[in-house]
PDB file of C-alpha atoms in Angstrom:
ATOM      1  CA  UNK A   1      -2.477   7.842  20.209  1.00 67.00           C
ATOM      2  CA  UNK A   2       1.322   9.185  20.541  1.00 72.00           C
ATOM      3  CA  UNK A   3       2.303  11.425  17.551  1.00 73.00           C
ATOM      4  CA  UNK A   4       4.832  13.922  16.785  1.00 78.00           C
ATOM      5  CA  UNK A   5       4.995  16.706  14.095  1.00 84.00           C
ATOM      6  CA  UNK A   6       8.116  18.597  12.922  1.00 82.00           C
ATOM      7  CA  UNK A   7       8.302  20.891  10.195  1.00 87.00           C
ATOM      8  CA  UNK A   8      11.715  20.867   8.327  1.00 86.00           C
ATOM      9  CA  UNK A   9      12.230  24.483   8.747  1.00 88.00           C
ATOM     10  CA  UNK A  10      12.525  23.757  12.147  1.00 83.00           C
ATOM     11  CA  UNK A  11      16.232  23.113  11.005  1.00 82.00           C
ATOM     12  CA  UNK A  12      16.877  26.374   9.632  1.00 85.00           C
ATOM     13  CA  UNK A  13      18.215  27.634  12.860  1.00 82.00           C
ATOM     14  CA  UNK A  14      21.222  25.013  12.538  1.00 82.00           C
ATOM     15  CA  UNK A  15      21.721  25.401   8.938  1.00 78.00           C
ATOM     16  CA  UNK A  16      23.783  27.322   6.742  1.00 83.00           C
ATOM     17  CA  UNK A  17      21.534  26.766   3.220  1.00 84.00           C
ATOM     18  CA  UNK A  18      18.199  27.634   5.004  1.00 84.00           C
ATOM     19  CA  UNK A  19      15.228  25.564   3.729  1.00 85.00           C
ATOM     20  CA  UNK A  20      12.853  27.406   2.051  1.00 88.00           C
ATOM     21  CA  UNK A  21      10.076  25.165   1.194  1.00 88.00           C
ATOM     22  CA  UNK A  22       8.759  23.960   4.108  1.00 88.00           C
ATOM     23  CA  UNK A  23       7.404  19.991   4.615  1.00 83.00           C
ATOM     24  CA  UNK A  24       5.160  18.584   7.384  1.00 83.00           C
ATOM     25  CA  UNK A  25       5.853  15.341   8.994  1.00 75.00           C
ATOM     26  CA  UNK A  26       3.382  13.703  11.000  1.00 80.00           C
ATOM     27  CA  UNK A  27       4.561  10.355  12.865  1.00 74.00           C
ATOM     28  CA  UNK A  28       2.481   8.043  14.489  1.00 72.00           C
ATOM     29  CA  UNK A  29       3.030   4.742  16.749  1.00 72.00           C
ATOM     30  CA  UNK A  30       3.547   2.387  14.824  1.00 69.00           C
ATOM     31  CA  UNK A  31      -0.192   0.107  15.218  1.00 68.00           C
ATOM     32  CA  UNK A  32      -1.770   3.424  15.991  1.00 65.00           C
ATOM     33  CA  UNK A  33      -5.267   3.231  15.633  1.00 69.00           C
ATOM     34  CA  UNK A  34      -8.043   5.916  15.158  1.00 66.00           C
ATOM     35  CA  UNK A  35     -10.341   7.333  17.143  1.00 70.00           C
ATOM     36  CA  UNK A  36     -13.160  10.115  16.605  1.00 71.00           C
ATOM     37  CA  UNK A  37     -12.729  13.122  14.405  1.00 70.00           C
ATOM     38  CA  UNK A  38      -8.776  11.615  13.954  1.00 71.00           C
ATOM     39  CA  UNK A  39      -6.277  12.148  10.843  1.00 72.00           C
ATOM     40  CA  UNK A  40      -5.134   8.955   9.156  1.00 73.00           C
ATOM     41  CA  UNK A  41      -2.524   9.310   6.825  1.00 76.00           C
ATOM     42  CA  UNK A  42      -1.774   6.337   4.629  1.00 80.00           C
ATOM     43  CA  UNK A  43       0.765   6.206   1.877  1.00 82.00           C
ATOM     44  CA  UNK A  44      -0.421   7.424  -1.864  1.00 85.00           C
ATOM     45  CA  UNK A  45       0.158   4.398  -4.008  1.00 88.00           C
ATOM     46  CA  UNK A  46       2.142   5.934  -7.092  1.00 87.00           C
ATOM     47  CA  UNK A  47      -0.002   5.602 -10.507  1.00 89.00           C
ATOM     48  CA  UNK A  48      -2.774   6.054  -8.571  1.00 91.00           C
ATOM     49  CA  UNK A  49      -5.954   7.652 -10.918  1.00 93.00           C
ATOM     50  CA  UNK A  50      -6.335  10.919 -10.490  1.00 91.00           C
ATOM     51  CA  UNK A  51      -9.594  13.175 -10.048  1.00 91.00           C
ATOM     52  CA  UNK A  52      -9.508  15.578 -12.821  1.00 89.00           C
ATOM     53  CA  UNK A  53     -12.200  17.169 -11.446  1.00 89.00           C
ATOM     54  CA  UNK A  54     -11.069  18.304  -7.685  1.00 88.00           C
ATOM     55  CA  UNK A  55      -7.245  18.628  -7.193  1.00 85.00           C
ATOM     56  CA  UNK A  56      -6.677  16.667  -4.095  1.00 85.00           C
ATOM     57  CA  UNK A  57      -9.428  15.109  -4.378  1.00 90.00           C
ATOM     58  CA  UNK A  58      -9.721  11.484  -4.301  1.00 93.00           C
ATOM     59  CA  UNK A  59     -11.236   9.654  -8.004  1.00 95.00           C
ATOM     60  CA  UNK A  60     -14.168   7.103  -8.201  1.00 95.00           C
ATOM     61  CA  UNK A  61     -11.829   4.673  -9.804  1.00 96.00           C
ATOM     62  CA  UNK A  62      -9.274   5.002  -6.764  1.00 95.00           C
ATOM     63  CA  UNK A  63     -11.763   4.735  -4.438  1.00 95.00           C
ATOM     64  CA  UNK A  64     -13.204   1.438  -5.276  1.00 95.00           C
ATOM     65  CA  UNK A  65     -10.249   0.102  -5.295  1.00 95.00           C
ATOM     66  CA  UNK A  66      -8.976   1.821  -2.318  1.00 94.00           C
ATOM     67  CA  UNK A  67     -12.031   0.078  -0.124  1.00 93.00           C
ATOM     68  CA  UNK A  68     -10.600  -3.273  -0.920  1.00 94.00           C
ATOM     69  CA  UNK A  69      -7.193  -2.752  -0.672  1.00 94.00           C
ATOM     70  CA  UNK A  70      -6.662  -1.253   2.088  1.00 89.00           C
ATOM     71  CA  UNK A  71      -6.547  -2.342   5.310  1.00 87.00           C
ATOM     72  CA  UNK A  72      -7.581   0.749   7.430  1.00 82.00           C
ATOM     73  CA  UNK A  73     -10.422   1.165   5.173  1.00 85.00           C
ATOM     74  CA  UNK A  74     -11.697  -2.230   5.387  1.00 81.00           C
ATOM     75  CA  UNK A  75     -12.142  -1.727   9.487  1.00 78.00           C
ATOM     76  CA  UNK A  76     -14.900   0.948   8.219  1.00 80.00           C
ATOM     77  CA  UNK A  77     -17.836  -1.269   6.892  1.00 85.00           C
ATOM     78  CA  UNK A  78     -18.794  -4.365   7.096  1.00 85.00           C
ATOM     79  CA  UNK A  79     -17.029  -6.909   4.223  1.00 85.00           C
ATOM     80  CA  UNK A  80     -20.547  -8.048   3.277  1.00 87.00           C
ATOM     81  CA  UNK A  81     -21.832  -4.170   2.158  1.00 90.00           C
ATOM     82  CA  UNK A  82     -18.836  -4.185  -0.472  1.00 91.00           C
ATOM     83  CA  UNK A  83     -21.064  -5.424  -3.423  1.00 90.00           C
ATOM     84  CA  UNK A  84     -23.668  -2.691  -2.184  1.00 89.00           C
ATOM     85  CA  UNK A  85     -20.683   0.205  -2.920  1.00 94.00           C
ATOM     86  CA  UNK A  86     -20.205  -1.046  -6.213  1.00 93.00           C
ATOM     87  CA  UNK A  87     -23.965  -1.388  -7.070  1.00 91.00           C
ATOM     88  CA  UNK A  88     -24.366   1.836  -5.801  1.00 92.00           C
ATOM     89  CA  UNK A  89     -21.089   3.634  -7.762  1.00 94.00           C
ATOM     90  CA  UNK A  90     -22.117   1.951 -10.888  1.00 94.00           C
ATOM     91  CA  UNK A  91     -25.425   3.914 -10.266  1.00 92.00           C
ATOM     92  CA  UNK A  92     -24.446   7.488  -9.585  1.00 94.00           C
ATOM     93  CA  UNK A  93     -21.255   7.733 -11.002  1.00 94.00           C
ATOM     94  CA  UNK A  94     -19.778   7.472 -14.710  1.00 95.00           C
ATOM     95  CA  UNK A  95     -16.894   5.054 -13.387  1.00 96.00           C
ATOM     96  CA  UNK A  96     -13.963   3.692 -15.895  1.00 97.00           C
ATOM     97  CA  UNK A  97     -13.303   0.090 -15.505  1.00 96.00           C
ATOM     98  CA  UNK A  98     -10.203   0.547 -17.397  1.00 96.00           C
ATOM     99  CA  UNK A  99      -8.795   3.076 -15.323  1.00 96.00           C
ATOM    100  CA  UNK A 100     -10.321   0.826 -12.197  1.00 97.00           C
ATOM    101  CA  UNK A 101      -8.776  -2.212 -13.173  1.00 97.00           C
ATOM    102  CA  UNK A 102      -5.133  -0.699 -13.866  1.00 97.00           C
ATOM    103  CA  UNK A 103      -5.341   0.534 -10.655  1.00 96.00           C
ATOM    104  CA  UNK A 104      -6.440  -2.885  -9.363  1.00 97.00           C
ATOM    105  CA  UNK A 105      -3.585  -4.446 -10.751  1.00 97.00           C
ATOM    106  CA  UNK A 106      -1.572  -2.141  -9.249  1.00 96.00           C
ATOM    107  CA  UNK A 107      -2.800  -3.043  -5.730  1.00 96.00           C
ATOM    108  CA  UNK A 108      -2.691  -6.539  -6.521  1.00 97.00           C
ATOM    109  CA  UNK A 109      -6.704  -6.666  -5.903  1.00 96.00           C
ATOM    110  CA  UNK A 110      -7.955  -7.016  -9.465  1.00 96.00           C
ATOM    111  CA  UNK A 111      -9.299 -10.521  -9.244  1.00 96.00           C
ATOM    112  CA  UNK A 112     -11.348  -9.692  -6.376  1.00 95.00           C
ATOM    113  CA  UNK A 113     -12.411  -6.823  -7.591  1.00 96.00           C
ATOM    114  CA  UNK A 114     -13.584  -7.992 -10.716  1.00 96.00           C
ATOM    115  CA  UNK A 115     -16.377 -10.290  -8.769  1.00 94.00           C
ATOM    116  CA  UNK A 116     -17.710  -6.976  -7.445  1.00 93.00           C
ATOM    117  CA  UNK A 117     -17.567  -5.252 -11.045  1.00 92.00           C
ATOM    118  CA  UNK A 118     -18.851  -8.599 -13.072  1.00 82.00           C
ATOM    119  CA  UNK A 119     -19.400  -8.111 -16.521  1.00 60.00           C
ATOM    120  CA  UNK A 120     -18.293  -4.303 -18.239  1.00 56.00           C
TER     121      UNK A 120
END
């Protein structure tokens, strides 16, 4: 895969106002697919719900939705084990279906998602 990165204080040398909070770009061909032990980077939806827990870290809620929605994460199971990660979620984590479903909405997934959640 073809990539470039550039950091913006890169610029500094033709600047007058230097920058002093530096910002990583990564950019990738356009179709770029992954490969072993590869970075993806995929936009963060705003309103996303956030892990109170772990800063950075992704939530339950985001994640279940995030397996449906989108597409590079779909390419990493098969689309019949889907009802087996929300059996298993609803298991071992305390998971809230409000928070889930906003999210849904967001995505434009929550009637599909709401056949994997039933009834809550």
């Amino acid at each position: 895969m073809d990539f470039v990165c550039f950091e913006s204080v890169q610029l500094n040398e033709f600047l007058n106002h230097m920058i002093a909070q530096n910002t990583f770009f990564i950019m990738v061909e356009r179709d770029a697919y992954w490969t072993r032990d590869s970075i993806v980077l995929l936009n963060l939806v705003s309103e996303h719900p956030r892990n109170t827990e772990v800063k950075h870290g992704i939530s339950i809620e985001q994640l279940l939705v995030d397996v449906v929605a989108e597409k590079t994460f779909r390419l990493l199971y098969s689309k019949n084990e889907i009802y087996r990660i929300y059996e298993a979620a609803d298991r071992l984590y305390a998971i809230d279906y409000t928070r889930l479903l906003r999210y849904a909405r967001r995505r434009g997934k929550a009637e599909e998602i709401e056949k994997y959640i039933g009834e809550r």
